XYZ file of C-alpha atoms in Angstrom:
186
model
C -50.068 -14.166 -8.748
C -46.479 -12.994 -9.516
C -43.634 -13.022 -6.717
C -40.887 -10.010 -7.247
C -37.444 -11.268 -5.519
C -36.147 -7.820 -4.619
C -33.405 -9.488 -2.644
C -30.999 -10.097 -5.288
C -27.538 -11.492 -3.917
C -24.579 -9.586 -4.690
C -21.107 -11.086 -3.789
C -18.796 -8.900 -1.270
C -15.895 -9.826 1.165
C -18.752 -10.397 3.900
C -21.030 -12.589 1.708
C -18.527 -14.606 -0.020
C -15.694 -16.925 1.563
C -14.336 -18.868 -1.906
C -14.743 -18.377 -5.810
C -18.237 -19.851 -6.415
C -20.803 -19.749 -8.703
C -22.391 -17.280 -6.813
C -19.116 -15.278 -5.745
C -17.252 -15.213 -9.254
C -13.943 -13.917 -9.173
C -14.970 -11.294 -11.650
C -16.813 -9.664 -8.858
C -13.442 -9.180 -6.506
C -12.142 -5.595 -7.005
C -9.310 -6.835 -8.951
C -11.448 -9.054 -11.294
C -9.010 -11.953 -11.863
C -6.578 -14.112 -9.770
C -3.218 -12.632 -8.781
C -0.122 -14.915 -10.598
C 1.230 -16.855 -7.860
C 4.780 -16.546 -9.771
C 4.723 -13.014 -9.455
C 3.829 -12.657 -6.085
C 6.207 -15.617 -4.834
C 9.343 -13.860 -6.802
C 8.502 -10.426 -5.513
C 7.912 -11.530 -1.898
C 11.245 -13.643 -1.842
C 12.911 -10.442 -3.465
C 12.056 -8.371 -1.354
C 12.451 -10.354 1.787
C 16.470 -10.684 0.442
C 16.441 -6.962 0.188
C 15.170 -6.582 3.554
C 18.330 -8.965 5.193
C 20.399 -6.649 3.154
C 19.034 -3.679 4.555
C 19.094 -5.071 8.127
C 22.708 -5.980 7.658
C 23.520 -1.937 6.788
C 21.201 -0.996 9.263
C 23.576 -2.640 11.954
C 27.063 -1.680 10.019
C 25.896 1.989 8.624
C 25.414 5.136 10.884
C 22.486 5.898 8.312
C 19.653 5.058 10.549
C 17.264 7.060 9.337
C 17.316 6.593 5.633
C 17.989 2.608 6.723
C 14.866 2.577 8.629
C 12.607 4.419 6.302
C 14.013 2.350 3.298
C 12.976 -1.180 5.380
C 9.707 -0.228 6.624
C 9.003 0.439 3.180
C 10.447 -2.639 1.951
C 8.814 -4.580 4.780
C 5.339 -3.119 3.357
C 6.130 -4.477 -0.029
C 7.191 -7.919 1.754
C 4.037 -8.140 3.444
C 2.416 -6.574 0.621
C 3.292 -9.156 -1.838
C 2.647 -11.973 0.455
C -0.872 -11.046 1.020
C -1.651 -10.966 -2.971
C 0.264 -14.364 -2.892
C -2.975 -15.516 -0.248
C -5.145 -13.916 -2.608
C -4.049 -15.803 -5.802
C -5.086 -18.943 -3.984
C -8.725 -17.674 -2.773
C -9.363 -13.777 -4.044
C -12.444 -13.340 -1.514
C -9.975 -13.200 1.941
C -10.788 -9.782 3.191
C -7.445 -9.623 5.483
C -4.948 -10.187 2.676
C -6.894 -7.843 0.716
C -7.129 -5.363 3.278
C -2.977 -5.633 3.656
C -2.172 -5.459 0.460
C -4.066 -2.221 -0.340
C -2.731 -0.704 2.454
C 0.526 -1.746 2.317
C 1.376 -1.585 -1.382
C -0.136 2.141 -1.210
C 1.929 3.035 1.370
C 5.209 1.500 0.730
C 6.464 3.699 -1.808
C 5.946 6.606 0.373
C 8.460 5.241 3.200
C 10.798 4.692 0.518
C 10.096 8.591 -0.948
C 11.102 9.315 2.913
C 14.326 7.831 2.610
C 15.412 9.391 -0.506
C 14.488 12.457 0.581
C 16.810 12.047 3.724
C 19.891 11.838 1.342
C 18.842 15.224 -0.357
C 20.151 16.956 2.781
C 23.532 15.105 2.402
C 23.718 15.739 -1.555
C 22.977 19.264 -0.645
C 25.752 19.531 1.779
C 28.585 17.572 -0.308
C 27.745 20.001 -3.326
C 27.657 22.991 -1.345
C 24.450 24.693 0.510
C 25.582 28.235 -1.247
C 23.600 26.590 -3.824
C 20.598 25.770 -2.019
C 17.611 28.259 -1.224
C 17.282 27.078 1.739
C 19.357 25.411 4.977
C 19.869 21.841 4.748
C 18.979 20.515 7.831
C 15.640 21.534 6.626
C 15.050 19.330 3.851
C 14.553 16.334 5.778
C 11.698 17.804 7.921
C 10.089 19.524 4.640
C 10.022 16.456 2.929
C 9.624 14.023 5.358
C 6.765 16.475 6.482
C 5.152 16.333 3.161
C 5.621 12.337 3.279
C 4.160 11.909 6.828
C 0.904 13.873 5.469
C 0.578 11.775 2.314
C 0.771 8.658 4.137
C -2.096 9.695 6.680
C -4.129 10.714 3.459
C -3.314 7.459 1.638
C -3.805 5.285 5.096
C -7.625 7.346 5.311
C -7.942 6.462 1.987
C -7.512 2.955 2.158
C -9.445 2.502 5.051
C -12.549 4.176 3.346
C -11.866 1.430 0.628
C -11.791 -1.245 2.962
C -14.898 -0.023 4.528
C -16.567 0.301 0.941
C -15.692 -3.251 0.228
C -16.758 -4.866 3.190
C -20.515 -4.354 3.500
C -23.298 -6.823 1.639
C -23.390 -4.323 -1.030
C -20.527 -2.034 -2.467
C -21.066 1.675 -1.457
C -20.625 3.446 -4.266
C -20.141 6.612 -2.593
C -17.730 5.314 -0.441
C -15.465 3.530 -2.941
C -15.157 7.225 -4.684
C -14.366 8.792 -1.631
C -11.607 6.237 -1.033
C -10.760 6.538 -4.696
C -10.230 10.461 -4.322
C -8.540 10.207 -1.172
C -5.742 7.670 -2.773
C -5.100 9.881 -5.608
C -4.820 12.726 -3.326
C -2.524 10.671 -0.908
C -0.600 9.927 -3.796
C -0.358 13.321 -5.741
C 0.542 15.267 -2.468
C-alpha cells in the first residue's frame, strides 16, 4: 500500500524564519543575499544626505522642495537599512516589506521635489514660454506623483500579501507586478 504525501513543504515568509535546508536563500523573492557592504554604504550615504537636507530645511525657505526630498531620502535610508537586515537573514518578513515599500516609493518623492523646482525655472526663464501658468506646475506634477505613490503603495501591499502566505499566490503576485509597473510608468 502506497501512501502519497500531498502536503509538500513550500518555503515562505510564514513558514521560514532563517536560512536552512528546507528554507534556502534561493527560495526568497530575490534568490540571493544582499551585499552587506553595499547596504551599509548606501545607508550611511543617505543618512549623511538627510542630515545635509535637514540643515538646508532650517536655513532655506524652500520648504516644499526640502520636505519632499527629505521624505524620499529618509525612505531610501530606511529601505537600505532594511536590506542590510535582510543581508543577515533574508527570511525576515518586516524588513522585506519595508525595503520593498520604501525603495519603490522613494524615487517618487524625489521626483516630486524636482517637480516643485520646475515652477521656479519657468518663472526665471519667462512664463511667456510656458503653455500653462507657473503656479499650476506643482499641482499638476505633484498631483500625478501622489497618484503614482498610491498606485505603487497598492502594488507593494499586494506584493506583501502574495509573499506572506504558506505558498506563493501567483495571481496576487501578477497583480502586484502589474500595479508596481503601472505606478512607476504613470
